[in-house]
XYZ file of C-alpha atoms in Angstrom:
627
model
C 131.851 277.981 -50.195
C 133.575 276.715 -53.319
C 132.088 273.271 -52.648
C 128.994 274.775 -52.761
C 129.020 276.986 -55.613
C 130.990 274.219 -57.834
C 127.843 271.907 -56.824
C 125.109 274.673 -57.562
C 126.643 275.019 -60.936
C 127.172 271.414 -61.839
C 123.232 270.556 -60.665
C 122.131 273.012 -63.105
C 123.625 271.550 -65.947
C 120.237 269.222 -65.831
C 117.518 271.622 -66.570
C 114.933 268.829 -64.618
C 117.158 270.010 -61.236
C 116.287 273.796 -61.966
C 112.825 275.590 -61.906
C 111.889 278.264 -64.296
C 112.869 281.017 -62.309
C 116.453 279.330 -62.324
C 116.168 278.048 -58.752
C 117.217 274.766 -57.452
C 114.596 272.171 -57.219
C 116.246 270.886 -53.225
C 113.683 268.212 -52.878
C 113.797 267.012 -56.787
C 117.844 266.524 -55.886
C 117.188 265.052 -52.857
C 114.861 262.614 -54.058
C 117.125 261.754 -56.946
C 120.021 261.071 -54.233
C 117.977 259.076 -52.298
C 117.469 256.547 -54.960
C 120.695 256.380 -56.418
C 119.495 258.502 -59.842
C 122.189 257.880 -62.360
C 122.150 260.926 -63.920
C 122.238 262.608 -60.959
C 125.965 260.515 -59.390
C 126.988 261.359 -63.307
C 127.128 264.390 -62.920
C 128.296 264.439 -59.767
C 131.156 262.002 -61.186
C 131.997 264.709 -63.859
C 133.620 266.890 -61.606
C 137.015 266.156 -59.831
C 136.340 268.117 -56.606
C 132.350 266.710 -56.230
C 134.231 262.789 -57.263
C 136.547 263.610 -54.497
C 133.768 264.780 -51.604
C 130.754 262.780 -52.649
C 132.696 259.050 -53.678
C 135.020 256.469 -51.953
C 137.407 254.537 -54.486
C 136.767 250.986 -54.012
C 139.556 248.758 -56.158
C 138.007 250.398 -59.671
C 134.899 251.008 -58.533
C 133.313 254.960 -57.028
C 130.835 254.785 -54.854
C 128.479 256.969 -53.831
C 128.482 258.318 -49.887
C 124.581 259.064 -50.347
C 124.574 260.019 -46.668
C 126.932 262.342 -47.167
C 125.498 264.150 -50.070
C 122.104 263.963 -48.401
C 123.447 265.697 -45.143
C 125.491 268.450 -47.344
C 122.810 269.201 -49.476
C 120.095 269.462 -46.430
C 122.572 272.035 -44.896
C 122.807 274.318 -47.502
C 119.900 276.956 -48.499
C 119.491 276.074 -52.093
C 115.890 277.033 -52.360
C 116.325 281.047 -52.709
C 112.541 281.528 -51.913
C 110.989 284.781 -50.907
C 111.447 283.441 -46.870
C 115.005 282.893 -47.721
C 115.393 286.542 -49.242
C 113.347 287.763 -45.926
C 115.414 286.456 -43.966
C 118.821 287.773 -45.897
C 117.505 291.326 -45.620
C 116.774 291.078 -41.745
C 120.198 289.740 -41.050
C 120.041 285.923 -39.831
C 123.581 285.377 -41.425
C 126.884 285.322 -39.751
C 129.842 286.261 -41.597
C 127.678 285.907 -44.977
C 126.218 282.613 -44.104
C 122.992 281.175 -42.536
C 122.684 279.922 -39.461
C 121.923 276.809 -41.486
C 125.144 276.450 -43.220
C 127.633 277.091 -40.575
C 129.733 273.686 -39.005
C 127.702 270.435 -38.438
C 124.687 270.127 -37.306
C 124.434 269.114 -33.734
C 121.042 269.062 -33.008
C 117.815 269.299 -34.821
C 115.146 272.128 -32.896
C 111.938 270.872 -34.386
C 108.762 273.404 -33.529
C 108.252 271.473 -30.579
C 110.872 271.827 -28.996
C 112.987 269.156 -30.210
C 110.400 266.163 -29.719
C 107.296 265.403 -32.037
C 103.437 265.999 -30.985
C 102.218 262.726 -30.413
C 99.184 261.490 -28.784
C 96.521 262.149 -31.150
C 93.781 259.807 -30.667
C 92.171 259.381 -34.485
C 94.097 259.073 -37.840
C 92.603 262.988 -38.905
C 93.568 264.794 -36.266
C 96.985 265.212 -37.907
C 97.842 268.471 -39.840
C 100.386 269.439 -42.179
C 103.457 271.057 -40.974
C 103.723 270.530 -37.480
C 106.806 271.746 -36.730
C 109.844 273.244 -38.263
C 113.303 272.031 -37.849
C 115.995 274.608 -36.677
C 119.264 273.399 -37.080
C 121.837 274.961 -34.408
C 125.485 274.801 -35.322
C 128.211 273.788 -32.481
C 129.703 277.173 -31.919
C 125.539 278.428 -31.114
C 125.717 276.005 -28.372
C 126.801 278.142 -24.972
C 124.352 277.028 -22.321
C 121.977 275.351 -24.120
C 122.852 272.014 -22.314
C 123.512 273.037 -18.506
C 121.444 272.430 -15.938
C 118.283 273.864 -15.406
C 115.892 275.208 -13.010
C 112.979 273.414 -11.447
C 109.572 274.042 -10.971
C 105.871 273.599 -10.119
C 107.363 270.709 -8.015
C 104.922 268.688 -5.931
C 104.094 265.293 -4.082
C 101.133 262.988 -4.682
C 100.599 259.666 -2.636
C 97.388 257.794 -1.378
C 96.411 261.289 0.290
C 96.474 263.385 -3.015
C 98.483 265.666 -3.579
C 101.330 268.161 -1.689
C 103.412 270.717 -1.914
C 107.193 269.762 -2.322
C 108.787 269.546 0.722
C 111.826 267.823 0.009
C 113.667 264.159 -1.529
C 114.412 261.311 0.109
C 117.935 260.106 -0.490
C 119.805 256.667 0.427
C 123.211 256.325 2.164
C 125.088 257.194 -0.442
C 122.776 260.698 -1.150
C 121.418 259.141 -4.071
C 117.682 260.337 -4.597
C 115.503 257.653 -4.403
C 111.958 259.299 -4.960
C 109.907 258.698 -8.145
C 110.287 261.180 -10.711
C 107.533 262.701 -13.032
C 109.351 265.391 -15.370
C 108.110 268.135 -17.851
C 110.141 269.555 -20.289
C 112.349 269.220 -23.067
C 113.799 265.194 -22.515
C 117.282 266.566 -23.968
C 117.905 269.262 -21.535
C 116.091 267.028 -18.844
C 118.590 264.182 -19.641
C 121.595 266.559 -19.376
C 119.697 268.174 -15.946
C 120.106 264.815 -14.620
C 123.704 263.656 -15.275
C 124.792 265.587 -11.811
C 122.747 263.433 -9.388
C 121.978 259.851 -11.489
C 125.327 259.715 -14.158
C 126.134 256.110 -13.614
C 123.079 254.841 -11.446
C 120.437 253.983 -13.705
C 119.410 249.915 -14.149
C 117.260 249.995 -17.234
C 116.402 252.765 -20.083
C 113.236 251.850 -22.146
C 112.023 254.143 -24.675
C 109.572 253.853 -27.423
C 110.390 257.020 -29.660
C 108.848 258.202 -32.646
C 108.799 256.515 -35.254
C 109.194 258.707 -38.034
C 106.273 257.482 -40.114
C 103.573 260.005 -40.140
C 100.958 257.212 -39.010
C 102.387 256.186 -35.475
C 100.249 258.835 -33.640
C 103.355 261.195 -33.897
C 102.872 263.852 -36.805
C 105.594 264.429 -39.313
C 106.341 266.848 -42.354
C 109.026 265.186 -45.085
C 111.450 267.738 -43.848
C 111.847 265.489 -40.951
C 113.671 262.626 -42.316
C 116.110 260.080 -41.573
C 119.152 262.117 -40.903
C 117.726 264.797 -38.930
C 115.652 262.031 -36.859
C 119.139 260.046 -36.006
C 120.718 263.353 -35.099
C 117.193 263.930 -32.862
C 117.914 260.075 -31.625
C 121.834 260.307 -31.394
C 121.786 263.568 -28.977
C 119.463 262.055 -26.702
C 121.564 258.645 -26.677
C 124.451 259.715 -25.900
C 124.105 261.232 -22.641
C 121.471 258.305 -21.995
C 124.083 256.137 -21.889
C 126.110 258.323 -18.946
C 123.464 257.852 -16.869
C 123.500 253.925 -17.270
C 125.259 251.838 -14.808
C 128.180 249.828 -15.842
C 125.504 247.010 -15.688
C 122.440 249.227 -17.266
C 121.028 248.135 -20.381
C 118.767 249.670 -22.924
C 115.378 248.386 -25.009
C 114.484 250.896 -27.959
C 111.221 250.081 -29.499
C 110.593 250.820 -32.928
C 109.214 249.693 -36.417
C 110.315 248.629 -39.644
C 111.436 251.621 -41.114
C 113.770 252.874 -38.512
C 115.708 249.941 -36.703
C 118.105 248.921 -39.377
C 118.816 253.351 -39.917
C 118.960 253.303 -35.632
C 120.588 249.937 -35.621
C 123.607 251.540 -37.092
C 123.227 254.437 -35.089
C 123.078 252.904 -31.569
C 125.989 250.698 -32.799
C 127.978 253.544 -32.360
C 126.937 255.593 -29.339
C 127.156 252.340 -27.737
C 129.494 249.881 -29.325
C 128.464 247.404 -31.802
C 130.134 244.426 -29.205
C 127.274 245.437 -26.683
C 124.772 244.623 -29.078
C 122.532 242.066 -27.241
C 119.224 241.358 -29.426
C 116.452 242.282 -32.025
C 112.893 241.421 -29.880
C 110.695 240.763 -32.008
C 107.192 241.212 -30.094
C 103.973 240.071 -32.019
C 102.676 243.734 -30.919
C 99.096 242.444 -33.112
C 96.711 239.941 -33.968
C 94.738 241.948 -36.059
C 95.094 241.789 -39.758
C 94.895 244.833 -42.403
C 93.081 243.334 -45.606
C 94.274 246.195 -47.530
C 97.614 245.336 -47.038
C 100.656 243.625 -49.176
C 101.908 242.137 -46.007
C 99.999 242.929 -42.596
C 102.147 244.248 -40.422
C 102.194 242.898 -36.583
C 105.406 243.114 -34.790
C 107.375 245.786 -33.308
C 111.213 245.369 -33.162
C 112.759 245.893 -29.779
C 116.428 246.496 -30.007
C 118.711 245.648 -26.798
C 122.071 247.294 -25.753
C 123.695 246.404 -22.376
C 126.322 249.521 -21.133
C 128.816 247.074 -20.768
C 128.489 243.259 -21.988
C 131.259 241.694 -20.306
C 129.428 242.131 -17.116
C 126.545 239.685 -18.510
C 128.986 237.843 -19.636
C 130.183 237.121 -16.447
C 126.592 237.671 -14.821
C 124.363 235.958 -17.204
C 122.335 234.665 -14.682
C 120.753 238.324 -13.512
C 119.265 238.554 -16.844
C 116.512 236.115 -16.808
C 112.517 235.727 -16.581
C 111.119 234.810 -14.007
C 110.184 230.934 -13.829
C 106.084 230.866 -14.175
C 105.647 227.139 -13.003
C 103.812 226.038 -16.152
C 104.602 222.634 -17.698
C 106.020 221.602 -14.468
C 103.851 218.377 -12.586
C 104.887 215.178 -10.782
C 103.847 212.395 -12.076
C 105.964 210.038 -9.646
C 105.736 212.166 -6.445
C 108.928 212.582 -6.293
C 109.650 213.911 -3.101
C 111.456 217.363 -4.242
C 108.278 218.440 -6.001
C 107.334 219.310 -9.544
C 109.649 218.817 -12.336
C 109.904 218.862 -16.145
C 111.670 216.969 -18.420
C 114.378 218.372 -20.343
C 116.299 216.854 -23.221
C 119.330 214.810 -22.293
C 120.687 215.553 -26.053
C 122.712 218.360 -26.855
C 123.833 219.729 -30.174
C 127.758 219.602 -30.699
C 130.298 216.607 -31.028
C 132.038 215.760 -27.322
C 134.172 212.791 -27.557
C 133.406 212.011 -23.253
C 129.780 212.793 -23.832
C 129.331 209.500 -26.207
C 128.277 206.558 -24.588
C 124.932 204.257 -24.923
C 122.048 204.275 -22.465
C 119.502 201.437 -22.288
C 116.092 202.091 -21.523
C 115.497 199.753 -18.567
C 111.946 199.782 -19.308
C 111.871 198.476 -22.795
C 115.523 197.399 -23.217
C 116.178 199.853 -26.437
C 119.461 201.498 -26.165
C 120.140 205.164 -27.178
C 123.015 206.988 -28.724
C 123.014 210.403 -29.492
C 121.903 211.654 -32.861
C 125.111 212.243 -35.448
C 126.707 215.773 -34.282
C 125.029 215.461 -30.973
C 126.463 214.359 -27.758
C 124.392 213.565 -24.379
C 124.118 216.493 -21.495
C 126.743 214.939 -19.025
C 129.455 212.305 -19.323
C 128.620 208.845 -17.908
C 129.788 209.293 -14.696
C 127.265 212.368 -14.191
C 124.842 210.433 -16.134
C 125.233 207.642 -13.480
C 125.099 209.811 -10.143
C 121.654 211.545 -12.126
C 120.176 208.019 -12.847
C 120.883 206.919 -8.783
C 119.337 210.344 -7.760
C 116.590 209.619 -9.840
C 116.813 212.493 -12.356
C 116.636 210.727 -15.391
C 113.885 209.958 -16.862
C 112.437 208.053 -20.293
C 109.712 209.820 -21.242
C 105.837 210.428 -19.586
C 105.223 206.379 -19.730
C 108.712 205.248 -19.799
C 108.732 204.189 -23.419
C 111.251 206.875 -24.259
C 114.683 208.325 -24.711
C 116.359 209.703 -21.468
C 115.476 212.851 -19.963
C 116.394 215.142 -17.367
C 114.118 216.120 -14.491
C 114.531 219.965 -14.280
C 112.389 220.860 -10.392
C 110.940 224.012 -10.058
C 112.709 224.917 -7.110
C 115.972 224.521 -9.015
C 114.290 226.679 -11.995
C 112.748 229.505 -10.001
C 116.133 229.901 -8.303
C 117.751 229.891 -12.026
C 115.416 231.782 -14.029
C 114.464 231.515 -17.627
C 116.027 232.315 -20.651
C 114.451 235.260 -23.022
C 114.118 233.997 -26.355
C 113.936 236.745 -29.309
C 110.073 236.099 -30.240
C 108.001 237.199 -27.905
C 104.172 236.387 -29.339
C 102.968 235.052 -25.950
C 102.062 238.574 -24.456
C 99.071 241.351 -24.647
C 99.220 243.048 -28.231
C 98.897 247.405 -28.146
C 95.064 246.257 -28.429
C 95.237 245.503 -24.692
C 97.143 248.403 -23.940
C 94.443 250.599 -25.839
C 91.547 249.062 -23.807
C 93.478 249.729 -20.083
C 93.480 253.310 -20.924
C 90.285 253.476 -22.248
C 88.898 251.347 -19.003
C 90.571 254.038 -16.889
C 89.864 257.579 -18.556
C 86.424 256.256 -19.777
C 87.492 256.912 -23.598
C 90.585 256.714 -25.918
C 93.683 259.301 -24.918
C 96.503 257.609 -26.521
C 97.366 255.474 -29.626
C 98.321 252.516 -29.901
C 100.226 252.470 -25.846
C 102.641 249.463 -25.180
C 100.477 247.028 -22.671
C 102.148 247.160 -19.304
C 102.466 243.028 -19.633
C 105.284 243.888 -23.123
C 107.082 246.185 -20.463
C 106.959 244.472 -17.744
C 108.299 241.142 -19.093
C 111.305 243.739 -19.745
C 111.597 244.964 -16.179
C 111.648 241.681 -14.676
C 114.245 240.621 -17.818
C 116.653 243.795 -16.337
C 115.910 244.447 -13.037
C 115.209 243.920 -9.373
C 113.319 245.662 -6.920
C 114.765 249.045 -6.149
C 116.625 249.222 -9.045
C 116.223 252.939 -11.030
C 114.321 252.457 -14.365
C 114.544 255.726 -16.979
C 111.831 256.127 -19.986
C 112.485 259.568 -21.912
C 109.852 259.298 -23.821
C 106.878 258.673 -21.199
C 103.622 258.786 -23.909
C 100.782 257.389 -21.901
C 103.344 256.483 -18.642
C 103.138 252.514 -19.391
C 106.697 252.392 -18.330
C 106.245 254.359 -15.112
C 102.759 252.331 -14.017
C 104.333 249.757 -14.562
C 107.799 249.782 -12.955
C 105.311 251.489 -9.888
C 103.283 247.889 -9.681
C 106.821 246.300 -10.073
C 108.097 248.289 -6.804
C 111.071 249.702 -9.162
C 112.322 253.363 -8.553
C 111.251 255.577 -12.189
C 111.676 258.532 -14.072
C 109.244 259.355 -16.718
C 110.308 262.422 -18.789
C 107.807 263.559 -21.312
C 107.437 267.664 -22.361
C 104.054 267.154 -23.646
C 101.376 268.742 -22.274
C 99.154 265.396 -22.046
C 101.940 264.390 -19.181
C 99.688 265.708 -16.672
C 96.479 265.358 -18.027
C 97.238 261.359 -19.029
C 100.613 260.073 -17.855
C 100.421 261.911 -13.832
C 96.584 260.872 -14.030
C 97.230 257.340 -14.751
C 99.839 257.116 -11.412
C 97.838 258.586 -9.597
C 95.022 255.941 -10.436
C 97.995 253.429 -9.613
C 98.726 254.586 -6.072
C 94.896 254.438 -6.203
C 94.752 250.369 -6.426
C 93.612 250.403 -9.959
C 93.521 246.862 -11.251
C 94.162 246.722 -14.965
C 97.028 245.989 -16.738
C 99.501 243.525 -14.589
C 97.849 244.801 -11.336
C 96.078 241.330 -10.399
C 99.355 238.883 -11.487
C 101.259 240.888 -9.552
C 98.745 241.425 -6.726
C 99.001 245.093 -7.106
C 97.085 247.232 -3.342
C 97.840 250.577 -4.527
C 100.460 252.701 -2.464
C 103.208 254.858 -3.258
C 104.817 257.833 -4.522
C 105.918 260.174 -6.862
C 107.419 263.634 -7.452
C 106.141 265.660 -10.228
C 108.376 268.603 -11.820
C 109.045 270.810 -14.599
C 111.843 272.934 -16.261
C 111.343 276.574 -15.665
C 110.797 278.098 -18.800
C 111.939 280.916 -20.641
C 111.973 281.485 -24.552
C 110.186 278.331 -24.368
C 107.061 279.930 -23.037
C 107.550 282.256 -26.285
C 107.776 279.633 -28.399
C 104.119 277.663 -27.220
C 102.844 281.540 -27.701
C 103.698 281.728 -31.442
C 102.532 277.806 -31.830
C 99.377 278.638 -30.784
C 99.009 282.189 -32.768
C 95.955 281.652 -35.053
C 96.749 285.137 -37.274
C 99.780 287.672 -37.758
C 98.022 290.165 -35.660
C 98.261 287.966 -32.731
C 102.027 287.257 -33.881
C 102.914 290.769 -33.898
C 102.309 291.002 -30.626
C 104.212 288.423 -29.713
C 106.798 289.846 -31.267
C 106.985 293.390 -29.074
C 106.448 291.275 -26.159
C 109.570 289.282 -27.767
C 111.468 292.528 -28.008
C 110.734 293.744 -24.236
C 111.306 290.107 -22.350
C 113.132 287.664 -24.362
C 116.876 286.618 -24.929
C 117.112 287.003 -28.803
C 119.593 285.406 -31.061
C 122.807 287.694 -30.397
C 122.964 288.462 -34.006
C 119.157 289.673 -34.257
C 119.419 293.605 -35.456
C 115.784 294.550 -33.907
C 115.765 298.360 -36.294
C 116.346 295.998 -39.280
C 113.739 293.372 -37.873
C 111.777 296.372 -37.984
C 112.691 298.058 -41.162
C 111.407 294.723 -43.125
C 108.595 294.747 -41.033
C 105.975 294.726 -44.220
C 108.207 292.096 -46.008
C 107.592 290.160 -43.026
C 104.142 290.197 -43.081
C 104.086 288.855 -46.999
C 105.616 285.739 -45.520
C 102.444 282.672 -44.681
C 101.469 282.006 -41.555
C 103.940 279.401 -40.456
C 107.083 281.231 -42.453
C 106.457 283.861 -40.254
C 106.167 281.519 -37.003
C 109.209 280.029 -38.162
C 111.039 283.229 -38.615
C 109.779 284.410 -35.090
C 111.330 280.851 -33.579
C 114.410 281.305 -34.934
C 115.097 284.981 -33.340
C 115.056 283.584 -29.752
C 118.156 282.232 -28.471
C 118.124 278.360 -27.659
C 120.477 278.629 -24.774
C 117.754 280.540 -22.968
C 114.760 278.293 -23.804
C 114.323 277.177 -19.907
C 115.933 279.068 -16.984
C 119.402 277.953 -16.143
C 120.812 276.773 -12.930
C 123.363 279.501 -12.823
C 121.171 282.248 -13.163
C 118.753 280.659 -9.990
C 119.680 284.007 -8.412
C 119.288 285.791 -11.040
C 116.706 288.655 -10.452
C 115.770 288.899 -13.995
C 114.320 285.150 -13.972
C 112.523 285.867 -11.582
C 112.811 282.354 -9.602
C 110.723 282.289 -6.743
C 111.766 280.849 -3.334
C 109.806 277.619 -3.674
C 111.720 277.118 -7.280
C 114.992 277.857 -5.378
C 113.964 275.458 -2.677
C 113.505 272.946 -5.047
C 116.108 273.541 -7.317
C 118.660 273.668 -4.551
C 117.606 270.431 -3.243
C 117.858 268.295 -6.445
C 121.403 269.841 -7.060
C 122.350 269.555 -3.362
C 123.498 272.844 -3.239
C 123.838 274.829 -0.244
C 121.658 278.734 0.052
C-alpha cells in the first residue's frame, strides 16, 4: 500500500491529473502514460521509491517501464466513484483491499465470459459497453480451471441428427470423433488437456482483434494488457495440447501482432518463431483512407522447431501442376525449368558451360555459383536434364518433372496474394444461409492452403475460436479430425448449421477442387453450466426490477463469492439501486464465484448439480472414467 499511496500523492501534485472533487482522473493518467507525457515520467522521476519501481537505469539514462506503470495503475481503484463507495459498504474487499488490487492479475473475466461478442453482421449493431472486465487474483483461483461436465451431447451425420451414444477411439484410446464444443474456450481448453495434451497437429485461431470495428465489440477498458493476459491464458495451455511436431497460425491485424508477437515469443519460445504470412485478405480499396488497408498478418509458431528442422520436407504445399509442359516429350513427363544459378560463392561450383546450340559460354554471375559441380552437371546434361532455355538460345537450366515435385512439395513463401480475399468467404455464407450471418469470415481456400501446409489426413486440427466454423468445414472437406470451440450462442445457429450443410454435399468454398460428396461426422457438446447461466440472466436484464430478481434467485441457487455478506448486500440494498443499469449488472457479476461458473467434474455426483444420467454418461465417457 505505500506504493500506492506515495503514487496517489505524487499524481496530485498536477492539478490536470485531479478532478474537482479531488479524485484521480485514471484514464487522463493512463493516457498520459501511454504516450510517454513528460510531465507525467517527471514527476514520476521526482520520487526515489516511484524512480525505483517505474524506471530501469540504462548507463545514465532512466527509462520508463510504461508497461509496468500501465498494469499497476489499471490494478488499483483510483477512481473513488459512487460504484466504488457501493461496493466498499457491501464488503467486496479482503483484508481492506479490492478484489482488484490483490496479487497479479491472472485472468481477465470480461461480461462474456472471458471472450468478446462477435458476429454482428452491420457496423451499428454495436453498443457501448459490452462487457465488463473482472479481474480474478491467483489465490481466487480454486477450481476455476478443472475439468468440467458435459452436456446436451449429440451426433449428426448424413441421417440428421442422434442422441449421444458414445466415441470412437483408436488403438491407443485416443478419441478420434469430430468435436463441436460450447462454452467458455479457456475452461474448454483446460477440459481437454486429459484426453488430447500432446496430440494435436495444427492450432489455427483468428481471435479478436481488439479494434472495435472487426465485428467483435469493445469498450476502451479492454485494452492491450488485459487482451494479452485474455490471449496469454488461452496460449499457454494451447500449446500442451500440441504435439511435439504441432504448430500454430494466429491471425490478426495491424494493431495487435507486433503487442502478440512479443507475447507468443514467450509462451512459446522466440527460437520457434517460424513466419509473419502476410495474406492479401482484400482487393477492395477504402477511398477514405490514408493507406487502404488489405492484408491480414498470420503469425506461425511450430511446438518444437528442431523437428522441421530435421523434417522440413512435411511442411510443404502441395504441387498444383501449373507451369509444368513438355515441350520435347521427354519421356518422364512434364517438367519446368529451374535456374541452374544459385546465390553464394562455391569454389567447386565454378566452371564454364557452353551452350551447344549457339556456342556462348556461361559463368555464373559475381557471388553466384552454378546448382551442382561439373561432375553432377555432366551426369544431368547425359540424362538430359539440362536445358538452355524454351528455344535453346539460353543459359542452362534444370528440368524439375512433376513427378519429382508432387513427391517433394512446394515451398510456402510469406505473401500469399494468390488466394480468395474475406469477400469470398462473405459470399459462401451468404450462398448457404440465404443472407449475411458473419463478418468478414476467413474463405475456406486462406485455411485450407494452411491445413495442407501442416497436416495430413487424420491428423487432429484445434480452432478455439470457431466464428462462422471456416476452420472446421474446412478441415471436414480436407478429411482432417477437428475441434471447433466457440461459447457463442451463434455456434449452433451458424457454425453446427454450416457442418451440417457439409456432411450435406454442399459445394462452395473448396468443395469442387477438392471433389468434396458430403459424408461424415461430428459430435456436438457443451459445458454444463452453473453461475454461468446467472450470468446470461443479468446480461439480458432490460431494468433493475428484473435484476432484483435475479438477485433472490442468486441468493437461493448460486455459489457466491465466499466473502459476499448477503444481510449487508441487503442492508445497502437502496444504495444499490442508485447505481446505472450496467454498475449494477456489474456488481451482480462479481458476487458469483468463478470457480463455479460451469459444473465441475468432481462434483458429477454431486446431487446438488443436479447432473442427469445422460450428462454422466457422457461425461464419463470423454474422461474414461469408470461408474
Amino acid at each position: 500500500m505505500k506504493l500506492y499511496q506515495t503514487l496517489e500523492k505524487q499524481i496530485k501534485k498536477e492539478p490536470n491529473f485531479v478532478s474537482d472533487n479531488g479524485e484521480i482522473k485514471k484514464w487522463v493518467v493512463l493516457n498520459k502514460a501511454q504516450n510517454f507525457d513528460e510531465e507525467l515520467i517527471g514527476l514520476l522521476l521526482e520520487d526515489s521509491d516511484l524512480k525505483e519501481k517505474f524506471f530501469i537505469q540504462v548507463k545514465d539514462i532512466w527509462v520508463f517501464k510504461q508497461n509496468l506503470f500501465i498494469q499497476f495503475l489499471e490494478q488499483k481503484n483510483y477512481l473513488n466513484d459512487s460504484y466504488t463507495q457501493f461496493k466498499n459498504k457491501v464488503g467486496l474487499t479482503i483484508d481492506g483491499k479490492h478484489l482488484k488490487q490483490r496479487n497479479e492479475v491472472s485472468l481477465v473475466w470480461p461480461f462474456k465470459d472471458c471472450i468478446l461478442e462477435g458476429g454482428q453482421s452491420r457496423e451499428e449493431d454495436k453498443r457501448e459497453e459490452i462487457f465488463f472486465n473482472e479481474v480474478l487474483a491467483q489465490d481466487e483461483i480454486t477450481e476455476l480451471l478443472d475439468p468440467k461436465v458435459l452436456t446436451n451431447a449429440k451426433r449428426f451425420d448424413k441421417d440428421g441428427e442422434h442422441h449421444f451414444d458414445q466415441f470412437n477411439r483408436n488403438e491407443k484410446g485416443v478419441i478420434t470423433d469430430n468435436l463441436i464444443i460450447k462454452g467458455n474456450n479457456l475452461l474448454v481448453l483446460h477440459s481437454l488437456k486429459k484426453e488430447f495434451a500432446g496430440k494435436v497437429k495444427l492450432i489455427y485461431i483468428d481471435p479478436p482483434y481488439n479494434t472495435g470495428n472487426d465485428g467483435f465489440n469493445y469498450n476502451d477498458r479492454f485494452n492491450h494488457s488485459s487482451w494479452l493476459t485474455f490471449m496469454k491464458n488461452r496460449l499457454t495451455v494451447a500449446k500442451l495440447l500440441l504435439r511435439n511436431s504441432g504448430v500454430i497460425f494466429i491471425s490478426l491485424d495491424d494493431r495487435e501482432v507486433h503487442y502478440a508477437k512479443v507475447l507468443c515469443d514467450e509462451v512459446f519460445d522466440s527460437e520457434n518463431f517460424l513466419s509473419d504470412i502476410i495474406w492479401n485478405s482484400t482487393k477492395s480499396v477504402t477511398n477514405t483512407a490514408i493507406i487502404s488497408n488489405s492484408h491480414t498478418h498470420t503469425l506461425v509458431y511450430f511446438k518444437d522447431k528442431n523437428y522441421y528442422t530435421k523434417n522440413r520436407m512435411e511442411f510443404r504445399l502441395q504441387e498444383d501442376g501449373k507451369g509444368f509442359y513438355n515441350p520435347d516429350n521427354d519421356p518422364r513427363g512434364v517438367w519446368k525449368a529451374d535456374p541452374f544459378q544459385v546465390g553464394g560463392w562455391r569454389p567447386n561450383q565454378q566452371y564454364e558451360i557452353k551452350n551447344p546450340n549457339t556456342g556462348v559460354v556461361y559463368k555464373p554471375n559475381e557471388g553466384c555459383s552454378w546448382k551442382n559441380d561439373f561432375t553432377k552437371f555432366n551426369e544431368l546434361l547425359k540424362d538430359n536434364r539440362i536445358v538452355f532455355g524454351v528455344d535453346g538460345n539460353a543459359g542452362p537450366q534444370r528440368k524439375r518433372f512433376l513427378s519429382e515435385a508432387l513427391e517433394r512439395g512446394k515451398v510456402a513463401k510469406t505473401i500469399w496474394d494468390d488466394l480468395e480475399t474475406t469477400t469470398n468467404g462473405t459470399q459462401h455464407l451468404k450462398a448457404l444461409f440465404n443472407t449475411q450471418v458473419f463478418s468478414n469470415p476467413k474463405p475456406e481456400g486462406f485455411i485450407r492452403r494452411i491445413i495442407e501446409l501442416a497436416t495430413t489426413e487424420n491428423d487432429i486440427i484445434l480452432d478455439y475460436h470457431l466464428g462462422s466454423g471456416t476452420t472446421a468445414s474446412t478441415a471436414h472437406k480436407m478429411n482432417r479430425q477437428y475441434i471447433g470451440i466457440e461459447q457463442m450462442d451463434y455456434i449452433e445457429t451458424v457454425a453446427v448449421e454450416r457442418l451440417k450443410k457439409v456432411i450435406g454435399g454442399e459445394q462452395g468454398g473448396i468443395s469442387k477442387s477438392v471433389n468434396w460428396q458430403g459424408g461424415g461426422s461430428f459430435i456436438y457438446l457443451e459445458l454444463k453450466k452453473y453461475n454461468q447461466a446467472f450470468i446470461e440472466k443479468i446480461e439480458e436484464a432490460k431494468d433493475e426490477k428484473a435484476l432484483l430478481q435475479i438477485w433472490e434467485e442468486m441468493k437461493a441457487k448460486s455459489f457466491l463469492n465466499y466473502n459476499v455478506d448477503i444481510q449487508k448486500q441487503e442492508q445497502y440494498i437502496e444504495d444499490f439501486k442508485t447505481l446505472n443499469l450496467q454498475e449494477q449488472k456489474q456488481h451482480l457479476c462479481e458476487l458469483l464465484d468463478k470457480n463455479q461458473l460451469y459444473v465441475n467434474l468432481s462434483s458429477l455426483k454431486d446431487e446438488n448439480f443436479e447432473c442427469t444420467p445422460e450428462e454422466q454418461k457422457v461425461t464419463q465417457a470423454f474422461y474414461q472414467l469408470k461408474n
